PDB file of C-alpha atoms in Angstrom:
ATOM      1  CA  MET A   1      20.270   0.849  17.632  1.00 47.00           C
ATOM      2  CA  THR A   2      19.299   4.602  18.016  1.00 57.00           C
ATOM      3  CA  GLY A   3      19.755   7.683  15.798  1.00 70.00           C
ATOM      4  CA  PHE A   4      20.221   6.698  12.328  1.00 84.00           C
ATOM      5  CA  LEU A   5      17.139   7.759  10.741  1.00 92.00           C
ATOM      6  CA  ARG A   6      17.471  11.141   8.725  1.00 94.00           C
ATOM      7  CA  VAL A   7      14.078  12.780   8.574  1.00 96.00           C
ATOM      8  CA  LEU A   8      12.426  15.433   6.587  1.00 97.00           C
ATOM      9  CA  ALA A   9       9.296  17.136   8.240  1.00 97.00           C
ATOM     10  CA  VAL A  10       6.829  18.892   5.553  1.00 96.00           C
ATOM     11  CA  ASP A  11       3.892  20.984   6.642  1.00 96.00           C
ATOM     12  CA  ASP A  12       3.097  24.562   5.646  1.00 95.00           C
ATOM     13  CA  GLU A  13       1.179  25.130   8.959  1.00 95.00           C
ATOM     14  CA  PRO A  14       3.633  26.076  11.787  1.00 95.00           C
ATOM     15  CA  PRO A  15       1.746  24.797  14.836  1.00 95.00           C
ATOM     16  CA  ALA A  16       1.357  21.375  13.265  1.00 95.00           C
ATOM     17  CA  LEU A  17       5.133  21.043  11.884  1.00 96.00           C
ATOM     18  CA  ASP A  18       6.305  22.256  15.471  1.00 96.00           C
ATOM     19  CA  GLU A  19       4.318  19.050  16.902  1.00 95.00           C
ATOM     20  CA  LEU A  20       5.462  16.718  14.288  1.00 95.00           C
ATOM     21  CA  ALA A  21       9.149  17.643  14.739  1.00 95.00           C
ATOM     22  CA  TYR A  22       8.576  17.402  18.308  1.00 95.00           C
ATOM     23  CA  HIS A  23       7.898  13.866  18.328  1.00 95.00           C
ATOM     24  CA  LEU A  24      10.143  13.083  15.959  1.00 95.00           C
ATOM     25  CA  ARG A  25      12.767  14.307  17.639  1.00 93.00           C
ATOM     26  CA  ALA A  26      12.027  12.486  20.696  1.00 93.00           C
ATOM     27  CA  ASP A  27      12.238   9.183  19.084  1.00 92.00           C
ATOM     28  CA  PRO A  28      15.562   7.757  19.367  1.00 91.00           C
ATOM     29  CA  ARG A  29      16.165   6.439  16.248  1.00 92.00           C
ATOM     30  CA  VAL A  30      16.060   9.973  14.658  1.00 94.00           C
ATOM     31  CA  SER A  31      19.579  11.033  13.979  1.00 93.00           C
ATOM     32  CA  ARG A  32      18.875  14.197  12.000  1.00 94.00           C
ATOM     33  CA  LEU A  33      15.949  15.970  11.245  1.00 96.00           C
ATOM     34  CA  HIS A  34      15.129  18.898   8.819  1.00 96.00           C
ATOM     35  CA  THR A  35      11.878  20.984   8.576  1.00 97.00           C
ATOM     36  CA  ALA A  36      10.354  22.548   5.702  1.00 96.00           C
ATOM     37  CA  SER A  37       7.306  24.461   5.461  1.00 95.00           C
ATOM     38  CA  ASP A  38       6.392  24.050   1.847  1.00 94.00           C
ATOM     39  CA  ALA A  39       7.458  21.783  -1.729  1.00 92.00           C
ATOM     40  CA  THR A  40      10.016  24.335  -2.656  1.00 92.00           C
ATOM     41  CA  GLU A  41      12.184  24.391   0.599  1.00 94.00           C
ATOM     42  CA  ALA A  42      11.878  20.746   1.027  1.00 94.00           C
ATOM     43  CA  LEU A  43      13.386  20.465  -2.614  1.00 93.00           C
ATOM     44  CA  ARG A  44      16.073  22.753  -1.849  1.00 92.00           C
ATOM     45  CA  LEU A  45      16.980  20.880   1.192  1.00 92.00           C
ATOM     46  CA  LEU A  46      16.855  17.703  -0.426  1.00 91.00           C
ATOM     47  CA  ARG A  47      19.254  19.104  -2.880  1.00 88.00           C
ATOM     48  CA  ASP A  48      22.027  19.722  -0.163  1.00 88.00           C
ATOM     49  CA  ALA A  49      20.993  16.622   2.225  1.00 89.00           C
ATOM     50  CA  ASP A  50      20.580  12.789   2.068  1.00 91.00           C
ATOM     51  CA  VAL A  51      16.937  11.622   3.416  1.00 94.00           C
ATOM     52  CA  ASP A  52      16.058   7.982   4.634  1.00 94.00           C
ATOM     53  CA  VAL A  53      12.099   9.656   5.309  1.00 95.00           C
ATOM     54  CA  VAL A  54      10.106  12.272   4.131  1.00 96.00           C
ATOM     55  CA  PHE A  55       7.190  13.062   6.674  1.00 97.00           C
ATOM     56  CA  LEU A  56       4.426  15.073   4.212  1.00 94.00           C
ATOM     57  CA  ASP A  57       1.563  16.969   4.599  1.00 94.00           C
ATOM     58  CA  ILE A  58      -0.692  16.424   1.577  1.00 90.00           C
ATOM     59  CA  ARG A  59      -2.662  19.956   1.408  1.00 90.00           C
ATOM     60  CA  MET A  60      -0.487  22.428   0.802  1.00 91.00           C
ATOM     61  CA  PRO A  61      -0.008  25.633  -1.337  1.00 89.00           C
ATOM     62  CA  GLY A  62       1.722  25.617  -4.631  1.00 87.00           C
ATOM     63  CA  LEU A  63       3.223  22.122  -5.070  1.00 89.00           C
ATOM     64  CA  ASP A  64       1.064  19.861  -2.709  1.00 90.00           C
ATOM     65  CA  GLY A  65       2.117  16.572  -1.025  1.00 90.00           C
ATOM     66  CA  MET A  66       1.059  14.029  -3.586  1.00 89.00           C
ATOM     67  CA  GLU A  67       2.812  16.048  -6.241  1.00 91.00           C
ATOM     68  CA  LEU A  68       6.043  16.195  -4.034  1.00 92.00           C
ATOM     69  CA  ALA A  69       5.819  12.467  -3.818  1.00 91.00           C
ATOM     70  CA  ARG A  70       5.509  12.018  -7.206  1.00 89.00           C
ATOM     71  CA  VAL A  71       8.831  13.850  -7.362  1.00 91.00           C
ATOM     72  CA  LEU A  72      10.715  12.451  -4.911  1.00 91.00           C
ATOM     73  CA  ARG A  73       9.654   8.809  -6.704  1.00 87.00           C
ATOM     74  CA  ARG A  74      12.167   9.828  -9.766  1.00 87.00           C
ATOM     75  CA  PHE A  75      14.946  10.380  -7.356  1.00 88.00           C
ATOM     76  CA  ALA A  76      17.874   7.843  -7.935  1.00 83.00           C
ATOM     77  CA  ARG A  77      17.580   6.957  -4.198  1.00 87.00           C
ATOM     78  CA  PRO A  78      13.815   8.050  -3.349  1.00 90.00           C
ATOM     79  CA  PRO A  79      13.273   8.050   0.341  1.00 92.00           C
ATOM     80  CA  ALA A  80      10.338   6.734   2.320  1.00 92.00           C
ATOM     81  CA  ILE A  81       7.365   8.765   2.553  1.00 92.00           C
ATOM     82  CA  VAL A  82       4.741   8.967   5.376  1.00 93.00           C
ATOM     83  CA  PHE A  83       1.875  11.071   4.488  1.00 92.00           C
ATOM     84  CA  VAL A  84       0.352  13.062   7.828  1.00 91.00           C
ATOM     85  CA  THR A  85      -2.891  14.540   7.094  1.00 88.00           C
ATOM     86  CA  ALA A  86      -6.244  15.415   8.470  1.00 85.00           C
ATOM     87  CA  TYR A  87      -8.115  14.116   5.530  1.00 75.00           C
ATOM     88  CA  ASP A  88      -8.488  10.548   4.481  1.00 68.00           C
ATOM     89  CA  ASP A  89      -9.432  11.383   0.952  1.00 65.00           C
ATOM     90  CA  GLY A  90      -5.660  10.786  -0.167  1.00 62.00           C
ATOM     91  CA  ALA A  91      -5.441   7.477   0.630  1.00 65.00           C
ATOM     92  CA  VAL A  92      -5.911   5.967  -2.552  1.00 63.00           C
ATOM     93  CA  ASP A  93      -3.289   8.000  -3.927  1.00 70.00           C
ATOM     94  CA  ALA A  94      -1.010   7.208  -1.304  1.00 69.00           C
ATOM     95  CA  PHE A  95      -1.455   3.285  -1.785  1.00 68.00           C
ATOM     96  CA  ASP A  96      -0.599   4.104  -5.719  1.00 69.00           C
ATOM     97  CA  LEU A  97       2.804   5.776  -4.707  1.00 75.00           C
ATOM     98  CA  GLY A  98       3.929   3.301  -2.833  1.00 77.00           C
ATOM     99  CA  ALA A  99       3.428   5.147   0.739  1.00 83.00           C
ATOM    100  CA  THR A 100       5.075   3.570   3.715  1.00 85.00           C
ATOM    101  CA  ASP A 101       2.501   5.092   5.957  1.00 86.00           C
ATOM    102  CA  TYR A 102      -0.570   7.411   6.145  1.00 86.00           C
ATOM    103  CA  VAL A 103      -1.024   8.841   9.374  1.00 87.00           C
ATOM    104  CA  ARG A 104      -4.157  11.017  10.436  1.00 87.00           C
ATOM    105  CA  LYS A 105      -3.893  14.123  12.382  1.00 89.00           C
ATOM    106  CA  PRO A 106      -3.728  15.255  15.554  1.00 89.00           C
ATOM    107  CA  VAL A 107      -0.650  12.874  15.788  1.00 91.00           C
ATOM    108  CA  ARG A 108       0.265  10.909  18.295  1.00 90.00           C
ATOM    109  CA  ALA A 109       3.838   9.861  19.811  1.00 91.00           C
ATOM    110  CA  GLU A 110       3.071   6.459  19.598  1.00 91.00           C
ATOM    111  CA  ARG A 111       1.553   6.467  16.300  1.00 90.00           C
ATOM    112  CA  LEU A 112       4.581   8.003  14.770  1.00 91.00           C
ATOM    113  CA  ALA A 113       6.681   5.508  16.524  1.00 91.00           C
ATOM    114  CA  GLU A 114       4.794   3.133  14.588  1.00 89.00           C
ATOM    115  CA  SER A 115       5.564   4.657  11.417  1.00 89.00           C
ATOM    116  CA  LEU A 116       9.334   4.890  12.108  1.00 91.00           C
ATOM    117  CA  ARG A 117       9.065   0.996  12.976  1.00 88.00           C
ATOM    118  CA  ARG A 118       7.556   0.546   9.361  1.00 85.00           C
ATOM    119  CA  VAL A 119       9.994   2.677   7.789  1.00 88.00           C
ATOM    120  CA  VAL A 120      12.818   0.814   9.518  1.00 86.00           C
ATOM    121  CA  GLY A 121      11.381  -2.315   8.203  1.00 79.00           C
ATOM    122  CA  ALA A 122      10.992  -1.222   4.387  1.00 72.00           C
ATOM    123  CA  ARG A 123      14.942  -0.497   4.875  1.00 65.00           C
ATOM    124  CA  VAL A 124      16.118  -4.029   5.803  1.00 48.00           C
ATOM    125  CA  VAL A 125      16.760  -5.411   2.458  1.00 41.00           C
ATOM    126  CA  PRO A 126      18.347  -8.977   2.115  1.00 38.00           C
ATOM    127  CA  THR A 127      21.921  -8.950   0.910  1.00 38.00           C
ATOM    128  CA  HIS A 128      22.793 -12.561   0.186  1.00 41.00           C
ATOM    129  CA  PRO A 129      22.682 -12.369  -3.847  1.00 42.00           C
ATOM    130  CA  ALA A 130      20.250 -15.606  -4.310  1.00 41.00           C
ATOM    131  CA  ALA A 131      17.836 -13.634  -1.588  1.00 36.00           C
ATOM    132  CA  LEU A 132      17.612 -10.491  -3.485  1.00 35.00           C
ATOM    133  CA  ALA A 133      17.045 -12.733  -6.654  1.00 39.00           C
ATOM    134  CA  ARG A 134      13.885 -13.736  -5.056  1.00 40.00           C
ATOM    135  CA  ALA A 135      12.663 -10.445  -3.236  1.00 39.00           C
ATOM    136  CA  GLU A 136       9.834  -9.142  -4.913  1.00 46.00           C
ATOM    137  CA  PRO A 137       7.733  -5.647  -4.114  1.00 57.00           C
ATOM    138  CA  ASP A 138       4.974  -5.888  -1.783  1.00 70.00           C
ATOM    139  CA  PRO A 139       2.991  -3.141  -2.360  1.00 74.00           C
ATOM    140  CA  THR A 140       0.887  -1.747   0.886  1.00 75.00           C
ATOM    141  CA  ILE A 141      -2.789   0.175   0.449  1.00 79.00           C
ATOM    142  CA  PRO A 142      -3.994   2.072   3.735  1.00 77.00           C
ATOM    143  CA  VAL A 143      -6.970   0.854   5.591  1.00 79.00           C
ATOM    144  CA  GLU A 144      -9.062   1.861   8.446  1.00 74.00           C
ATOM    145  CA  LEU A 145      -8.358  -0.220  11.667  1.00 70.00           C
ATOM    146  CA  ALA A 146     -10.046   1.149  14.947  1.00 65.00           C
ATOM    147  CA  GLY A 147      -9.637   4.670  13.907  1.00 66.00           C
ATOM    148  CA  THR A 148      -6.290   4.396  13.022  1.00 67.00           C
ATOM    149  CA  THR A 149      -4.840   3.944   9.204  1.00 70.00           C
ATOM    150  CA  ARG A 150      -2.593   1.173   8.735  1.00 74.00           C
ATOM    151  CA  MET A 151      -0.933  -0.035   5.529  1.00 76.00           C
ATOM    152  CA  LEU A 152      -1.947  -3.313   4.660  1.00 82.00           C
ATOM    153  CA  PRO A 153       0.538  -5.495   2.600  1.00 84.00           C
ATOM    154  CA  ARG A 154      -1.167  -6.515  -0.961  1.00 87.00           C
ATOM    155  CA  SER A 155       0.300 -10.197  -0.386  1.00 88.00           C
ATOM    156  CA  ALA A 156      -2.377 -10.386   2.680  1.00 91.00           C
ATOM    157  CA  VAL A 157      -5.281 -10.074   0.049  1.00 93.00           C
ATOM    158  CA  ARG A 158      -6.722 -13.473  -0.839  1.00 94.00           C
ATOM    159  CA  TRP A 159      -9.670 -11.977  -2.377  1.00 95.00           C
ATOM    160  CA  VAL A 160     -11.492  -8.748  -2.900  1.00 96.00           C
ATOM    161  CA  GLU A 161     -15.649  -7.993  -3.244  1.00 96.00           C
ATOM    162  CA  ALA A 162     -16.761  -4.780  -4.508  1.00 95.00           C
ATOM    163  CA  GLN A 163     -19.041  -2.812  -2.662  1.00 92.00           C
ATOM    164  CA  GLY A 164     -20.382   0.251  -4.778  1.00 89.00           C
ATOM    165  CA  ASP A 165     -17.612   2.628  -5.584  1.00 87.00           C
ATOM    166  CA  TYR A 166     -15.852   0.846  -2.551  1.00 89.00           C
ATOM    167  CA  ALA A 167     -13.707  -2.332  -2.641  1.00 92.00           C
ATOM    168  CA  ARG A 168     -13.414  -4.951   0.651  1.00 93.00           C
ATOM    169  CA  LEU A 169     -10.039  -6.538   0.964  1.00 94.00           C
ATOM    170  CA  HIS A 170     -10.843 -10.269   2.538  1.00 94.00           C
ATOM    171  CA  THR A 171      -7.646 -11.321   4.133  1.00 93.00           C
ATOM    172  CA  ALA A 172      -7.123 -14.885   6.324  1.00 88.00           C
ATOM    173  CA  ASP A 173      -8.385 -12.873   9.464  1.00 84.00           C
ATOM    174  CA  GLY A 174     -10.541 -10.471   8.465  1.00 88.00           C
ATOM    175  CA  SER A 175     -11.695  -7.760   6.171  1.00 91.00           C
ATOM    176  CA  HIS A 176     -11.214  -4.230   5.356  1.00 90.00           C
ATOM    177  CA  LEU A 177     -13.284  -1.777   3.256  1.00 89.00           C
ATOM    178  CA  VAL A 178     -11.140   0.693   0.981  1.00 87.00           C
ATOM    179  CA  ARG A 179     -12.246   3.600  -1.366  1.00 83.00           C
ATOM    180  CA  VAL A 180     -11.003   2.001  -4.168  1.00 85.00           C
ATOM    181  CA  PRO A 181     -12.833   0.650  -6.737  1.00 89.00           C
ATOM    182  CA  LEU A 182     -12.406  -2.977  -7.669  1.00 92.00           C
ATOM    183  CA  ALA A 183     -11.943  -2.231 -11.654  1.00 90.00           C
ATOM    184  CA  THR A 184      -8.867  -0.159 -10.561  1.00 88.00           C
ATOM    185  CA  LEU A 185      -7.474  -2.879  -8.198  1.00 89.00           C
ATOM    186  CA  ALA A 186      -8.187  -5.123 -11.209  1.00 90.00           C
ATOM    187  CA  GLU A 187      -5.889  -3.183 -13.235  1.00 88.00           C
ATOM    188  CA  ARG A 188      -3.190  -2.690 -10.654  1.00 85.00           C
ATOM    189  CA  TRP A 189      -3.120  -6.113  -9.351  1.00 89.00           C
ATOM    190  CA  ALA A 190      -3.102  -8.002 -12.552  1.00 87.00           C
ATOM    191  CA  ASP A 191       0.468  -8.705 -12.613  1.00 85.00           C
ATOM    192  CA  ALA A 192       0.641  -9.684  -9.121  1.00 87.00           C
ATOM    193  CA  GLY A 193      -1.883 -12.866 -10.083  1.00 90.00           C
ATOM    194  CA  PHE A 194      -5.270 -11.432  -9.378  1.00 93.00           C
ATOM    195  CA  VAL A 195      -7.933 -12.154 -11.738  1.00 94.00           C
ATOM    196  CA  ARG A 196     -11.592 -10.828 -12.232  1.00 95.00           C
ATOM    197  CA  ILE A 197     -13.714 -14.047 -11.945  1.00 96.00           C
ATOM    198  CA  HIS A 198     -17.089 -11.913 -11.507  1.00 96.00           C
ATOM    199  CA  ARG A 199     -17.919  -8.306 -11.661  1.00 94.00           C
ATOM    200  CA  SER A 200     -18.184  -8.190  -7.926  1.00 96.00           C
ATOM    201  CA  TYR A 201     -14.981 -10.226  -7.071  1.00 97.00           C
ATOM    202  CA  LEU A 202     -11.282 -10.158  -7.793  1.00 96.00           C
ATOM    203  CA  VAL A 203      -9.164 -13.057  -6.718  1.00 95.00           C
ATOM    204  CA  GLN A 204      -5.631 -14.446  -5.905  1.00 94.00           C
ATOM    205  CA  LEU A 205      -5.099 -17.242  -8.785  1.00 92.00           C
ATOM    206  CA  ARG A 206      -2.817 -19.000  -6.741  1.00 90.00           C
ATOM    207  CA  LEU A 207      -5.203 -19.072  -3.907  1.00 92.00           C
ATOM    208  CA  ILE A 208      -8.066 -21.089  -5.938  1.00 92.00           C
ATOM    209  CA  ALA A 209      -8.252 -24.240  -4.435  1.00 89.00           C
ATOM    210  CA  GLU A 210     -11.114 -25.556  -6.647  1.00 90.00           C
ATOM    211  CA  LEU A 211     -13.062 -24.462  -9.486  1.00 91.00           C
ATOM    212  CA  ARG A 212     -16.342 -26.343  -9.428  1.00 90.00           C
ATOM    213  CA  LEU A 213     -19.348 -26.542 -11.562  1.00 92.00           C
ATOM    214  CA  THR A 214     -22.812 -26.149  -9.515  1.00 91.00           C
ATOM    215  CA  ASN A 215     -26.516 -26.006 -10.457  1.00 90.00           C
ATOM    216  CA  SER A 216     -26.290 -22.053 -10.667  1.00 88.00           C
ATOM    217  CA  GLY A 217     -22.856 -22.312 -12.747  1.00 91.00           C
ATOM    218  CA  TYR A 218     -18.972 -22.429 -11.428  1.00 94.00           C
ATOM    219  CA  VAL A 219     -17.727 -21.350  -8.433  1.00 95.00           C
ATOM    220  CA  VAL A 220     -14.313 -20.964  -6.884  1.00 93.00           C
ATOM    221  CA  VAL A 221     -13.194 -22.050  -3.739  1.00 94.00           C
ATOM    222  CA  ILE A 222     -10.577 -20.013  -1.387  1.00 93.00           C
ATOM    223  CA  ASP A 223     -10.165 -20.437   1.915  1.00 89.00           C
ATOM    224  CA  GLU A 224     -13.263 -22.865   2.331  1.00 89.00           C
ATOM    225  CA  THR A 225     -15.219 -19.942   0.857  1.00 93.00           C
ATOM    226  CA  GLU A 226     -17.444 -20.249  -2.314  1.00 95.00           C
ATOM    227  CA  LEU A 227     -17.247 -17.194  -5.047  1.00 96.00           C
ATOM    228  CA  PRO A 228     -19.010 -17.025  -8.217  1.00 96.00           C
ATOM    229  CA  VAL A 229     -17.758 -16.926 -11.373  1.00 95.00           C
ATOM    230  CA  SER A 230     -19.441 -15.254 -14.427  1.00 94.00           C
ATOM    231  CA  ARG A 231     -20.081 -16.684 -17.816  1.00 92.00           C
ATOM    232  CA  ARG A 232     -18.001 -14.220 -19.290  1.00 92.00           C
ATOM    233  CA  HIS A 233     -14.894 -15.163 -16.937  1.00 92.00           C
ATOM    234  CA  THR A 234     -15.234 -18.617 -17.122  1.00 92.00           C
ATOM    235  CA  ARG A 235     -13.391 -19.656 -19.976  1.00 91.00           C
ATOM    236  CA  GLU A 236     -10.226 -17.225 -19.496  1.00 91.00           C
ATOM    237  CA  LEU A 237     -10.047 -18.692 -15.811  1.00 91.00           C
ATOM    238  CA  LYS A 238      -9.572 -21.979 -17.047  1.00 90.00           C
ATOM    239  CA  ASP A 239      -7.159 -20.754 -19.503  1.00 88.00           C
ATOM    240  CA  LYS A 240      -5.105 -19.030 -16.670  1.00 86.00           C
ATOM    241  CA  LEU A 241      -5.714 -21.937 -14.190  1.00 86.00           C
ATOM    242  CA  VAL A 242      -4.114 -24.443 -17.032  1.00 82.00           C
ATOM    243  CA  ARG A 243      -1.348 -22.207 -17.451  1.00 81.00           C
ATOM    244  CA  ALA A 244      -0.401 -21.467 -14.075  1.00 76.00           C
ATOM    245  CA  ALA A 245      -0.335 -25.258 -12.970  1.00 70.00           C
ATOM    246  CA  LYS A 246       1.901 -25.943 -16.164  1.00 64.00           C
ATOM    247  CA  GLN A 247       4.444 -23.471 -15.162  1.00 64.00           C
ATOM    248  CA  ASP A 248       4.398 -25.200 -11.462  1.00 57.00           C
ATOM    249  CA  TRP A 249       4.828 -28.763 -12.916  1.00 54.00           C
ATOM    250  CA  ASN A 250       7.868 -27.333 -15.359  1.00 52.00           C
ATOM    251  CA  ARG A 251       9.747 -25.867 -12.394  1.00 51.00           C
TER     252      ARG A 251
END
């Protein structure tokens, strides 16, 4: 399927905007491309044109990219957001805003093609009523992999380990260090089943295979890895495990 995405590119630097537009126009999935040099012009275009995805610079005079993205989230049908920036200090806010991707400058054609693939994947939704009832949002978080920023689905995270002001996300096939404090993730991911078991650990409750008492205290087992449970979190964790088991039993 070709020529079906309506795209808006926003950047206050003309050379960067021209380069971004050049690569987007060359992609066969793009049917129409609008460009804007600031947030005000972007909002004026969006008032008159439907757009599927906005490729958005972050650091712009006036209303910056993050502020514009927050405005776009309030649209009745908000477009997907792909941040395109020379900096990585906006990754946490991008995650919080539910960005589809986070691309570092200078942009490359193959990297933008990957972003468009992600946008297309995010726009494909189940149409059967039963499938819609089961569908749940799966937020993503930007992670660095071989010099490229990727969007990691939250559902892939098994447990999280604090490392100072950073957090290490452990998945089934590796780990990723992100500039997000563990306390922030604990608050944002509580509704998704993540529970604090220690000042340094956050785990997905449904993945706990075992809660065991050892000579040094309680531990949980996830993916054959033992993680310590602090005394202050033990009672709450036991209660949550019991409630989860009852809910599964009653289904």
